[in-house]
Amino acid sequence: MSTILQEIEAEIAGAKMATAKQNVGTVREIGDGVARVEGLTDAMLNEMLDFGHGITGLALNLEETEVGAIILGDYTEIEEGDEVRTTGKLLQVPVGKGLLGRVVDALGEPLDDKGPVKSELAYPVEKIAPGIIRRKQVSQPVQTGIMAIDAMIPIGRGQRELIIGDRSTGKTTLGIDTIINQARLNHAAEAAGNKDYRPLYCIYVAVGQKRSNVARIINVFEEHGAMAYTTIISASASDSATNQYLAPFAGAAMGEWFMDNGMDALIIYDDLSKHAVAYRQVSLVLKRPSGREAYPGDVFYLHSRLLERSARVSEKYGNGSLTALPIIETQAGDVAAYIPTNVISITDGQIFLETDLFYQGIRPAISVGISVSRVGSTAQVKAMKQVAGRIKLDLAQFRELAAFAQFGSDLDAKTQAQIERGKRIVEVFKQPQYNPVPLEVQVAVLWTVQNGFIDDVPVDRVKDFQTKLTDFLTSRKNELMARILKEGALSDTLTADLKAAVTEFKETYK
Amino acid sequence: MKIAKQARRDAKGLFRDCIRDGLLDENRVREVVRRVLEAKPRGYIAILSHFHRLVKLDVERRTARVESATPLESRLQTKVQADLTKLYGRGLEISFKENAALLGGLRIKVGSDVYDGSIQAKLAALRESF
Ligand SMILES: Nc1ncnc2c1ncn2[C@@H]1O[C@H](COP(=O)(O)OP(=O)(O)OP(=O)(O)O)[C@@H](O)[C@H]1O
Ligand SMILES: [Mg+2]
C-alpha cells in the first residue's frame, strides 16, 4: 500500500519538476549590508533574492562562483549558511496616482501616517530609457515661477536641467519653488475648469539629507498646498547606502508611469553628489574595482542611465514627459570635479548658483553668464520671448561693463545707460523664496523694464516699484493680465493696453 | 589583492586542465594537487584553496541529492535516475537519502537547482500565504 502512495507522489513530483524548480544558494559571507552567496546559478542582474525572515536582497554582482547581493532592510538577522532563493522578479516599486501626497522610502513603503500606499501597479526600478523613435523635441514649457529662470534659462517639459552650486546657495529652494508654482498653476486650472491644462506632477527625491531638512520641506509643501500633486521619496543620511543608491531610480520609475500614461511629471534629485557617494560605498563593499576619487568606473553610467529616463514622448506614444532637475553640490565652485563634469555632460544645460552672488544679496544667486538651457528656448512662451529675448545679453554685458567701470574711467553716455539699466535688471530678478511669480506678471514686468519705464526709478527703490506695479496689475488690471496669459503673445493691441496700464501706474507711483 | 587575483587565475587554469571530455577527471585532480604541493609555487595555498572551491562547485553541480520521507523502492530510484540524467546529462552522481522531516514526497537538489515536491515545503508555502 505504501509503495503505491510513494509511486503516485513521485509521479506528481516528477510532473511538477519543471514548474517547481527553484534556484537556491547559501550565504557564504555577510556584513556591511552585503551578502556573498554561493550557488544561485540562475540569478539575474538586479533580481530580488529571498533571504527568508521576510528579508529581500538585490543581486548586483554575478560572478563565476558566487553572487554579491545588497540587503534591503535589516541584515543582522541573516547568518552564514542560510538558504537564499531567486524570485524571478526584478526590484520594483508601486507607481500611480495613489502616490501623490505621500512620503515614501526607496522601496515605495510609506513613511507618513496615511496608511498603506494605494497602488495596483508596480514598475521595475531599473528600466531602459525610451528609445529614439519614441522621443520628441521639447516644446512645452515648465513654468518655474522664478523670473530669472523663466526669462533667461527656460526649461521645457522633458528636459534635464542641472542645478549646480556650492553648499547653501539656494539649490534646494529652486526645486521647491518650482514645485510650489506647479501647485499654484494646477489649483488655478482646476478652479477655472480648464480641461486643456496639463498638470505637472512632482516627485522630490531626497538623498542623504538630514531628516529635519526633509521634514521642513514637507511642511513648506503643505503650507502651499503642494502636497496634493507631489510625491516625496526620502532616503535620508541615516538610511543605508543601498536605499540612498536606489531612491532616485525608484523616483524615476514613479515618474515614468506618468510619462507612459500621457501625463507630465517633474522629478527633482536632491542631490546626485550624495547619490554618487552612496553608490561608491555600495561598490566598495561589493569589492568592485574603484577608479578616480575611489568612485567605481561605472559611476558615469549610473547617472546617465538615470537621467536618460527623462524624456518627452511623441504623440503617437502618449505625449507624456518626465522633466528632471538633478542637483549637484560643488566644492568651492569647482565644476571641473569628477561627478559635476559627468552630470554636466549628460544634461541639457545647467543653472549655476554662486556663493558670492548669494552673499551680495542677489538671490536666487544664479550666475547668468555660465548658466544655459540648451533646448528650453523652443518651449518658451512667445510673449516671454518677446520681452526677454535680449535680457540675458544685456545682463551679461552689464556684468562686464560694471567690472570695467570699477576702474573709474570716464564712460560715454551709452555705456552709462547700459550700466544703469543692468543694475535695475539685477534688482528685478531678485526674488524671495517660496514666492513664484505668475508668467503674465513676469511678462508685464520685463516689458516695463525693456521699455525704459524704470530707468528713472532709483536702484534701491526698484524692488518697491516692482512690488507695487505687480499689485496694481494683478488687482486693478487683472483682465489685462488674463489676456496676456490667454493669448501667450504680445500683439499690438495688447502692447498698447499694457503701455497704457504701466503709464497709469507710473503717474501715481511716488 | 594582486596575489589573490593571480592565484584565482592559476587555479582556474589548473581546473580547466582537469576536464576530460566535458567531465572532471578525478585522477587528474589528485595529480594536480600532488604536483602543486611538490612544487610549492608562489601563493600555492591560495591557488589550492580556490582550486578546491572550483572542484567543490563542480562536484555539487554533478551531484543530485534525492531525499524522501521513506526509502525509495528500487524501481522508483531507476526512474528518478533516468529522469535526472535526461535533464542534466551524463556524469551525474545520484545519492538517495531518507529525511523524515519531509513527511512525504520528494526533494531533489542538483547544484543550486531545487525541486521540492515534499509535503513539508507545501505546508511551509501554505504557512507563508497566511
Ligand atoms: N531666493 C532666496 N531668498 C532668500 N533666501 C533664500 C533664497 N533662496 C535660498 N535662501 C535661503 O538660503 C539658505 C540655503 O538654501 P537652500 O537650502 O535651498 O540651499 P542648498 O544649496 O540646497 O543648501 P544645501 O547645500 O544645504 O543643500 C536657506 O536658509 C534658504 O532659506
Ligand atoms: Mg539642499
XYZ file of C-alpha atoms and ligand atoms in Angstrom:
672
model
C 0.000 0.000 0.000
C 2.739 2.433 0.960
C 4.567 1.808 -2.326
C 1.580 2.828 -4.429
C 1.314 6.056 -2.474
C 5.004 6.665 -2.922
C 4.675 5.935 -6.596
C 1.912 8.500 -7.007
C 3.815 11.062 -5.008
C 6.901 10.524 -7.118
C 4.857 10.819 -10.299
C 3.354 14.062 -9.112
C 6.730 15.378 -8.040
C 8.094 14.387 -11.419
C 5.262 16.140 -13.240
C 5.815 19.255 -11.195
C 9.533 19.223 -11.680
C 9.546 21.741 -14.493
C 7.350 24.208 -12.643
C 8.552 23.747 -9.120
C 12.184 24.255 -9.990
C 13.842 26.690 -7.649
C 17.292 28.115 -7.660
C 18.939 28.295 -4.262
C 22.262 29.240 -2.806
C 23.848 29.544 0.595
C 25.170 32.646 2.301
C 28.955 32.421 2.438
C 29.686 35.813 3.924
C 27.564 38.611 5.334
C 28.462 42.102 6.509
C 28.141 45.819 5.697
C 24.753 45.131 4.175
C 26.289 42.898 1.535
C 25.958 39.119 1.273
C 28.090 36.811 -0.836
C 26.028 33.837 -1.876
C 27.372 30.598 -3.280
C 25.249 28.823 -5.869
C 22.289 30.773 -7.304
C 23.466 29.946 -10.804
C 20.230 31.257 -12.320
C 20.212 34.671 -10.625
C 19.645 37.660 -12.918
C 21.206 41.065 -12.546
C 19.041 43.267 -10.288
C 16.874 40.310 -9.354
C 15.263 40.279 -5.928
C 16.566 37.444 -3.767
C 14.603 35.926 -0.923
C 16.766 35.587 2.183
C 13.957 34.233 4.343
C 12.823 36.062 7.505
C 10.999 38.395 5.092
C 14.304 39.963 4.027
C 14.979 40.802 0.418
C 18.300 41.274 -1.311
C 19.279 42.612 -4.688
C 21.696 40.660 -6.895
C 24.274 43.156 -8.132
C 27.440 41.149 -8.757
C 27.147 37.962 -10.765
C 30.471 36.191 -10.545
C 31.766 32.832 -11.611
C 31.304 31.075 -8.303
C 29.065 33.394 -6.342
C 26.604 36.230 -6.322
C 27.136 39.534 -4.495
C 23.869 40.918 -3.184
C 22.963 44.033 -1.244
C 20.430 43.568 1.528
C 17.376 45.790 1.630
C 16.461 46.140 5.257
C 17.969 44.666 8.384
C 20.801 42.282 7.553
C 21.710 41.385 11.136
C 19.221 38.506 11.115
C 20.925 36.765 8.225
C 23.524 34.165 9.099
C 26.205 32.298 7.255
C 24.837 29.125 5.728
C 21.291 30.482 5.345
C 19.455 29.433 2.232
C 18.742 32.090 -0.404
C 16.288 31.757 -3.273
C 15.835 33.560 -6.535
C 12.396 35.084 -7.021
C 12.376 35.667 -10.757
C 11.321 39.279 -10.118
C 13.293 42.432 -10.670
C 13.198 45.038 -7.924
C 10.049 47.083 -8.350
C 8.168 49.918 -6.685
C 4.483 50.880 -6.660
C 3.505 53.542 -9.188
C 0.397 55.550 -9.967
C -1.633 58.469 -8.709
C -2.026 56.801 -5.324
C 1.484 58.015 -4.554
C 0.594 61.686 -4.851
C 0.523 63.369 -1.464
C 2.652 60.631 0.042
C 6.081 60.395 1.615
C 7.712 57.034 0.843
C 11.087 55.330 1.114
C 13.249 53.924 -1.671
C 11.043 50.834 -1.959
C 7.791 52.777 -2.055
C 6.870 51.920 1.539
C 5.046 54.746 3.301
C 6.942 56.923 5.768
C 3.946 59.096 6.608
C 0.982 58.108 8.736
C -1.547 57.869 5.918
C -1.723 54.076 5.799
C -0.626 51.784 3.003
C 0.069 53.191 -0.461
C -2.859 52.671 -2.818
C -1.413 51.249 -5.991
C -2.249 48.309 -8.210
C 0.733 48.559 -10.454
C 4.455 48.236 -9.901
C 7.304 49.289 -12.179
C 10.810 47.853 -12.161
C 13.272 50.256 -10.605
C 15.742 49.813 -13.455
C 14.162 50.389 -16.809
C 15.570 51.068 -20.233
C 15.109 54.698 -21.244
C 12.699 55.500 -24.112
C 14.312 54.902 -27.495
C 14.996 57.491 -30.176
C 11.861 56.674 -32.134
C 9.564 57.325 -29.205
C 11.057 60.674 -28.330
C 10.062 64.118 -29.409
C 11.647 67.510 -29.204
C 10.927 69.509 -26.092
C 8.182 72.001 -26.947
C 6.122 72.800 -23.856
C 7.409 74.990 -21.053
C 7.852 74.211 -17.396
C 6.890 77.386 -15.558
C 9.214 77.529 -12.596
C 7.832 80.850 -11.365
C 11.409 82.024 -10.883
C 11.790 85.047 -13.122
C 15.488 84.650 -13.833
C 14.964 81.083 -14.984
C 11.755 81.517 -16.943
C 13.158 84.558 -18.735
C 16.754 83.595 -19.373
C 17.201 79.858 -18.838
C 13.806 78.473 -19.878
C 13.112 74.826 -19.154
C 10.907 72.618 -21.313
C 8.893 69.568 -20.371
C 11.075 66.506 -20.840
C 14.301 68.434 -20.374
C 17.087 67.626 -17.915
C 18.392 70.805 -16.367
C 21.116 70.594 -13.767
C 21.078 72.829 -10.695
C 24.647 73.153 -9.529
C 26.374 75.186 -6.835
C 28.232 75.145 -3.536
C 26.566 74.250 -0.292
C 23.831 76.554 0.915
C 23.448 78.613 -2.235
C 19.727 78.004 -2.652
C 19.771 74.877 -4.837
C 17.007 73.082 -2.984
C 14.983 76.283 -2.845
C 14.888 76.481 -6.661
C 13.400 72.992 -6.760
C 10.884 73.719 -4.019
C 9.795 76.972 -5.672
C 9.233 75.146 -8.941
C 7.029 72.580 -7.201
C 5.086 75.298 -5.373
C 4.474 77.073 -8.672
C 3.096 73.866 -10.206
C 0.689 73.595 -7.300
C -0.418 77.177 -7.919
C -0.945 76.514 -11.636
C -2.695 73.197 -11.024
C -5.051 74.769 -8.484
C -5.797 77.681 -10.805
C -6.557 75.399 -13.738
C -8.796 73.243 -11.565
C -10.650 76.274 -10.253
C -11.148 77.620 -13.786
C -12.286 74.207 -15.018
C -9.599 74.332 -17.686
C -9.657 70.883 -19.288
C -6.789 71.586 -21.680
C -4.317 72.341 -18.963
C -1.741 69.616 -18.489
C -0.854 69.453 -14.804
C 2.741 68.785 -13.919
C 3.019 66.187 -11.155
C 6.070 66.471 -8.987
C 8.413 63.959 -7.410
C 11.008 65.119 -4.951
C 13.781 62.619 -4.193
C 15.812 63.447 -1.082
C 19.084 61.517 -0.997
C 21.346 61.563 2.039
C 19.758 64.641 3.585
C 19.079 65.325 7.204
C 15.651 64.155 8.294
C 14.954 67.602 9.760
C 15.558 69.087 6.316
C 13.095 66.731 4.664
C 10.529 67.442 7.386
C 10.939 71.173 6.764
C 10.383 70.702 3.033
C 7.235 68.646 3.677
C 5.969 71.490 5.859
C 6.601 74.060 3.147
C 4.735 71.928 0.622
C 1.802 71.505 2.956
C 1.644 75.222 3.712
C 1.465 75.990 -0.005
C -0.988 73.211 -0.807
C 1.599 71.474 -2.981
C 1.490 68.030 -1.371
C -1.617 67.005 -3.327
C 0.431 66.920 -6.552
C 3.688 65.730 -5.083
C 5.399 62.516 -4.019
C 8.389 62.703 -1.714
C 10.902 59.867 -1.717
C 13.250 60.051 1.186
C 16.433 58.087 1.763
C 17.967 60.268 4.426
C 21.511 60.344 5.752
C 20.691 57.740 8.382
C 19.279 55.262 5.851
C 21.536 52.599 4.385
C 23.717 53.414 1.400
C 21.703 50.814 -0.513
C 18.484 52.742 -0.036
C 20.170 56.024 -0.926
C 21.503 54.405 -4.076
C 18.060 53.095 -5.041
C 15.922 56.146 -4.218
C 16.495 58.134 -7.453
C 15.766 55.050 -9.549
C 12.573 54.416 -7.598
C 11.591 58.041 -8.214
C 12.324 57.702 -11.922
C 10.065 54.634 -12.086
C 7.222 56.571 -10.447
C 7.779 59.458 -12.876
C 7.825 57.118 -15.840
C 4.365 55.934 -15.010
C 3.054 59.467 -15.599
C 5.040 59.737 -18.820
C 3.821 56.351 -20.087
C 0.232 57.360 -19.401
C 0.373 60.574 -21.360
C 0.879 62.876 -18.388
C 3.664 65.253 -17.455
C 5.846 64.864 -14.403
C 8.782 66.672 -12.870
C 11.413 64.951 -10.785
C 13.995 66.600 -8.577
C 17.034 64.584 -7.483
C 18.402 66.319 -4.395
C 21.232 65.595 -4.743
C 23.250 63.413 -7.084
C 26.565 64.178 -5.360
C 25.349 62.345 -2.292
C 23.911 59.665 -4.558
C 27.331 59.102 -6.117
C 28.844 58.804 -2.641
C 26.235 56.210 -1.646
C 26.922 54.280 -4.839
C 30.646 54.424 -4.144
C 30.046 52.872 -0.752
C 27.887 50.104 -2.203
C 30.524 49.394 -4.851
C 33.382 49.324 -2.376
C 31.672 46.829 -0.079
C 30.855 44.733 -3.138
C 34.618 44.851 -3.857
C 34.169 46.310 -7.301
C 37.294 47.950 -8.692
C 37.458 51.661 -7.957
C 38.792 54.440 -10.120
C 39.151 58.202 -9.845
C 38.339 59.582 -6.363
C 37.573 55.949 -5.451
C 34.347 56.084 -7.461
C 33.650 52.896 -9.413
C 34.244 53.055 -13.138
C 30.552 52.990 -13.960
C 29.515 55.999 -11.876
C 29.099 57.900 -15.121
C 26.770 55.231 -16.461
C 24.903 55.324 -13.132
C 23.840 58.925 -13.708
C 23.479 58.806 -17.466
C 21.081 55.880 -17.377
C 19.114 57.611 -14.648
C 18.832 60.924 -16.500
C 18.204 59.335 -19.886
C 14.922 58.117 -18.476
C 13.629 61.683 -18.565
C 12.189 62.401 -21.958
C 9.382 63.895 -23.970
C 7.459 61.129 -25.697
C 5.822 61.796 -29.063
C 2.043 61.981 -29.553
C 1.932 58.517 -31.040
C 3.261 57.093 -27.805
C 1.072 59.098 -25.450
C 2.600 62.592 -25.471
C 3.822 62.341 -21.882
C 7.010 63.734 -20.434
C 9.348 63.457 -17.496
C 11.393 66.536 -16.694
C 14.412 66.129 -14.439
C 16.086 68.714 -12.247
C 19.134 66.960 -10.828
C 21.055 68.862 -8.175
C 24.827 68.694 -7.727
C 26.790 70.219 -4.903
C 30.240 71.550 -5.792
C 33.203 72.236 -3.527
C 34.418 75.844 -3.750
C 32.709 76.335 -7.097
C 34.749 73.594 -8.780
C 32.587 72.452 -11.673
C 35.514 70.519 -13.156
C 35.480 67.869 -10.416
C 34.662 64.313 -11.425
C 30.952 63.997 -10.639
C 29.966 67.564 -11.706
C 31.610 67.234 -15.145
C 29.929 63.890 -15.632
C 26.473 65.206 -14.898
C 27.007 68.457 -16.820
C 27.819 66.423 -19.906
C 24.616 64.390 -19.784
C 22.136 67.163 -19.017
C 20.579 69.693 -21.386
C 22.029 72.686 -19.583
C 22.787 73.919 -16.099
C 21.752 76.584 -13.648
C 24.850 77.650 -11.806
C 24.482 79.174 -8.342
C 27.305 81.264 -6.910
C 28.201 81.816 -3.275
C 29.455 85.361 -3.953
C 26.176 86.436 -5.505
C 24.271 84.782 -2.692
C 26.116 86.811 -0.062
C 25.795 90.018 -2.072
C 22.078 89.523 -1.577
C 21.442 88.593 -5.187
C 19.049 85.714 -4.602
C 18.384 83.412 -6.362
C 22.154 83.523 -6.837
C 22.093 82.469 -10.483
C 25.255 83.185 -12.408
C 23.692 84.147 -15.719
C 26.881 84.088 -17.766
C 27.579 80.389 -17.346
C 24.024 79.128 -16.919
C 22.447 77.767 -20.069
C 19.460 75.826 -21.266
C 20.279 74.028 -24.488
C 16.785 73.022 -25.524
C 14.323 75.030 -23.444
C 14.076 78.149 -25.625
C 11.952 76.267 -28.172
C 9.486 75.716 -25.368
C 9.425 79.311 -24.151
C 6.085 81.104 -24.374
C 6.087 83.645 -27.233
C 5.244 86.618 -25.026
C 8.201 85.806 -22.815
C 10.477 85.505 -25.824
C 9.341 88.931 -26.986
C 10.250 90.656 -23.741
C 13.170 88.539 -22.569
C 14.949 87.971 -25.846
C 17.721 90.414 -25.211
C 17.758 90.498 -21.448
C 20.317 87.738 -20.942
C 22.733 89.529 -23.236
C 22.060 92.878 -21.541
C 22.789 91.358 -18.185
C 25.960 89.613 -19.323
C 27.174 92.862 -20.914
C 26.348 94.743 -17.750
C 28.490 92.372 -15.669
C 31.462 93.048 -17.943
C 30.933 96.776 -18.134
C 30.450 97.009 -14.389
C 33.797 95.303 -13.823
C 35.332 97.701 -16.308
C 33.676 100.759 -14.740
C 35.235 99.934 -11.382
C 38.493 101.377 -12.688
C 36.801 104.748 -12.610
C 37.457 105.741 -16.183
C 35.103 108.159 -17.901
C 32.245 106.414 -19.580
C 30.261 107.575 -22.532
C 26.552 108.157 -22.105
C 25.547 104.952 -23.843
C 27.714 102.769 -21.625
C 26.494 104.661 -18.601
C 22.903 103.978 -19.603
C 23.659 100.299 -20.130
C 25.134 100.052 -16.652
C 22.188 101.849 -15.081
C 19.754 99.530 -16.886
C 21.793 96.499 -15.816
C 21.665 97.468 -12.162
C 17.902 97.633 -12.355
C 17.584 94.303 -14.143
C 19.603 92.683 -11.364
C 17.165 94.148 -8.840
C 14.137 92.966 -10.784
C 15.410 89.399 -10.842
C 15.873 89.242 -7.078
C 13.113 87.100 -5.682
C 12.360 85.857 -2.177
C 11.953 82.131 -1.659
C 8.585 80.312 -1.861
C 7.231 83.202 -3.913
C 6.762 82.120 -7.511
C 5.717 84.833 -9.951
C 2.980 84.045 -12.495
C 4.027 84.116 -16.140
C 1.797 87.062 -17.103
C 3.249 89.201 -14.304
C 6.762 88.257 -15.373
C 5.971 89.324 -18.926
C 4.467 92.654 -17.854
C 7.347 93.494 -15.512
C 10.005 92.601 -18.064
C 8.172 94.625 -20.711
C 8.243 97.570 -18.322
C 11.994 97.153 -17.856
C 12.717 96.733 -21.542
C 10.768 99.836 -22.423
C 12.621 102.126 -20.089
C 9.892 102.727 -17.541
C 12.170 102.018 -14.602
C 15.249 103.848 -15.824
C 14.339 106.873 -13.716
C 13.481 104.850 -10.610
C 16.384 104.880 -8.114
C 18.077 101.476 -7.925
C 17.256 100.978 -4.250
C 13.579 101.573 -4.977
C 13.298 99.257 -7.969
C 12.093 96.347 -5.841
C 9.440 98.557 -4.249
C 8.370 99.801 -7.673
C 8.147 96.210 -8.921
C 6.062 95.056 -5.953
C 3.609 97.926 -6.264
C 3.383 97.539 -10.031
C 2.640 93.844 -9.551
C -0.074 94.658 -7.012
C -1.559 97.241 -9.333
C -1.572 94.909 -12.322
C -2.979 91.884 -10.522
C -5.691 93.790 -8.688
C -6.715 96.672 -10.946
C -5.710 95.245 -14.337
C -6.410 91.565 -13.809
C -8.337 91.431 -17.072
C -5.294 92.580 -18.995
C -3.171 90.005 -17.171
C -5.648 87.278 -18.061
C -5.455 88.324 -21.719
C -1.653 88.115 -21.758
C -1.863 84.636 -20.270
C -4.535 83.520 -22.708
C -3.027 84.934 -25.902
C 0.505 83.950 -24.954
C 1.964 86.629 -27.206
C 2.081 90.426 -27.111
C 0.039 91.640 -30.043
C -0.009 95.342 -30.967
C -3.263 95.999 -29.149
C -2.102 94.093 -26.101
C 1.153 96.058 -26.082
C -0.774 99.330 -26.320
C -3.025 98.357 -23.420
C -0.016 97.280 -21.358
C 1.669 100.583 -22.097
C -1.402 102.492 -21.013
C -1.610 100.487 -17.786
C 2.034 100.955 -16.879
C 1.861 104.669 -17.699
C -1.195 104.980 -15.490
C 0.645 103.268 -12.657
C 3.733 105.419 -13.043
C 1.722 108.587 -12.691
C 0.542 107.528 -9.263
C 3.830 105.981 -8.144
C 5.861 108.014 -5.720
C 44.924 41.552 -3.625
C 47.192 41.104 -6.659
C 48.293 37.680 -5.408
C 44.729 36.592 -4.833
C 43.781 37.536 -8.368
C 46.729 35.713 -9.888
C 46.024 32.697 -7.696
C 42.434 32.618 -8.878
C 43.541 32.741 -12.462
C 46.084 29.944 -11.929
C 43.538 27.818 -10.119
C 41.125 28.234 -12.963
C 43.756 27.165 -15.470
C 44.556 24.067 -13.451
C 40.887 23.302 -13.106
C 40.421 23.518 -16.845
C 43.266 21.082 -17.341
C 41.382 18.556 -15.255
C 38.420 18.451 -17.591
C 38.333 15.460 -19.900
C 35.510 15.161 -22.433
C 33.489 17.755 -20.563
C 33.759 15.931 -17.251
C 36.043 16.442 -14.299
C 38.720 13.718 -14.196
C 39.287 12.773 -10.580
C 42.687 11.256 -11.182
C 43.919 14.433 -12.782
C 42.586 16.442 -9.837
C 44.629 14.299 -7.447
C 47.626 14.625 -9.714
C 47.322 18.433 -9.824
C 47.094 18.738 -6.053
C 50.097 16.474 -5.584
C 52.200 18.355 -8.135
C 51.341 21.792 -6.727
C 52.215 20.664 -3.219
C 55.522 19.338 -4.512
C 56.499 22.431 -6.476
C 55.108 24.968 -3.943
C 54.797 27.892 -6.384
C 54.188 31.432 -5.134
C 50.847 31.647 -3.325
C 50.232 27.916 -3.675
C 47.942 27.778 -0.660
C 45.692 30.411 -2.222
C 45.808 28.565 -5.532
C 44.825 25.304 -3.930
C 42.041 26.773 -1.853
C 40.467 28.363 -4.915
C 41.025 25.146 -6.849
C 39.269 23.310 -4.048
C 36.348 25.674 -4.341
C 36.033 25.178 -8.082
C 36.146 21.410 -7.691
C 33.612 21.564 -4.885
C 31.211 23.585 -7.019
C 31.687 21.216 -9.936
C 31.068 18.212 -7.748
C 27.937 19.883 -6.385
C 26.763 20.667 -9.868
C 27.102 16.992 -10.766
C 25.597 15.615 -7.609
C 21.927 15.021 -7.255
C 20.636 14.548 -3.751
C 17.298 12.835 -3.721
C 15.539 12.944 -0.397
C 12.360 11.154 0.516
C 10.473 10.570 3.740
C 10.701 6.791 3.453
C 13.225 4.702 1.477
C 12.508 4.750 -2.250
C 11.756 1.497 -3.972
C 14.437 0.474 -6.457
C 12.077 0.773 -9.436
C 11.384 4.377 -8.495
C 15.054 5.005 -7.961
C 15.769 3.897 -11.500
C 13.033 6.151 -12.837
C 14.265 9.227 -10.945
C 17.784 8.398 -12.097
C 16.678 8.206 -15.715
C 14.692 11.456 -15.488
C 17.561 13.353 -13.942
C 20.072 12.056 -16.457
C 17.743 13.165 -19.219
C 17.640 16.631 -17.659
C 21.275 17.074 -16.681
C 23.180 14.725 -18.974
C 25.604 12.024 -18.065
C 28.126 12.127 -15.251
C 25.504 12.822 -12.622
C 26.249 11.284 -9.234
C 22.947 10.448 -7.614
C 22.550 9.744 -3.937
C 19.368 8.719 -2.180
C 18.668 9.706 1.374
C 15.881 9.442 3.854
C 14.586 12.530 5.583
C 11.556 12.002 7.769
C 11.060 15.756 8.151
C 9.786 15.903 4.558
C 6.655 13.977 5.672
C 6.069 12.802 2.116
C 7.050 13.421 -1.475
C 10.491 14.108 -2.867
C 13.058 16.836 -2.651
C 15.808 16.817 -5.257
C 18.792 19.145 -5.236
C 21.216 19.359 -8.143
C 23.820 22.070 -7.716
C 21.796 25.166 -6.929
C 18.593 23.837 -8.501
C 15.992 22.540 -6.104
C 12.852 20.612 -6.994
C 10.821 20.473 -3.875
C 7.684 18.356 -4.057
C 7.689 17.495 -0.386
C 4.712 17.870 1.915
C 6.946 19.901 4.211
C 7.536 22.522 1.506
C 3.839 22.673 0.701
C 2.992 23.232 4.337
C 5.641 25.938 4.513
C 4.179 27.628 1.431
C 0.738 27.407 2.995
C 2.027 28.964 6.193
C 3.640 31.793 4.202
C 0.376 32.547 2.457
C -1.410 33.268 5.717
N 15.680 83.405 -3.020
C 16.030 83.372 -1.738
N 15.813 84.419 -0.960
C 16.156 84.405 0.342
N 16.719 83.367 0.959
C 16.962 82.262 0.254
C 16.627 82.204 -1.136
N 16.977 81.011 -1.597
C 17.509 80.341 -0.555
N 17.501 81.077 0.558
C 17.986 80.659 1.879
O 19.296 80.182 1.774
C 19.513 79.048 2.573
C 20.060 77.907 1.748
O 19.080 77.498 0.812
P 18.958 76.001 0.330
O 18.764 75.077 1.450
O 17.966 75.986 -0.759
O 20.408 75.807 -0.268
P 21.100 74.462 -0.765
O 22.077 74.897 -1.787
O 20.088 73.461 -1.135
O 21.842 74.050 0.555
P 22.451 72.617 0.927
O 23.826 72.652 0.399
O 22.425 72.645 2.420
O 21.581 71.599 0.317
C 18.194 78.711 3.217
O 18.210 79.158 4.545
C 17.189 79.484 2.411
O 16.138 79.912 3.221
Mg 19.800 71.469 -0.481
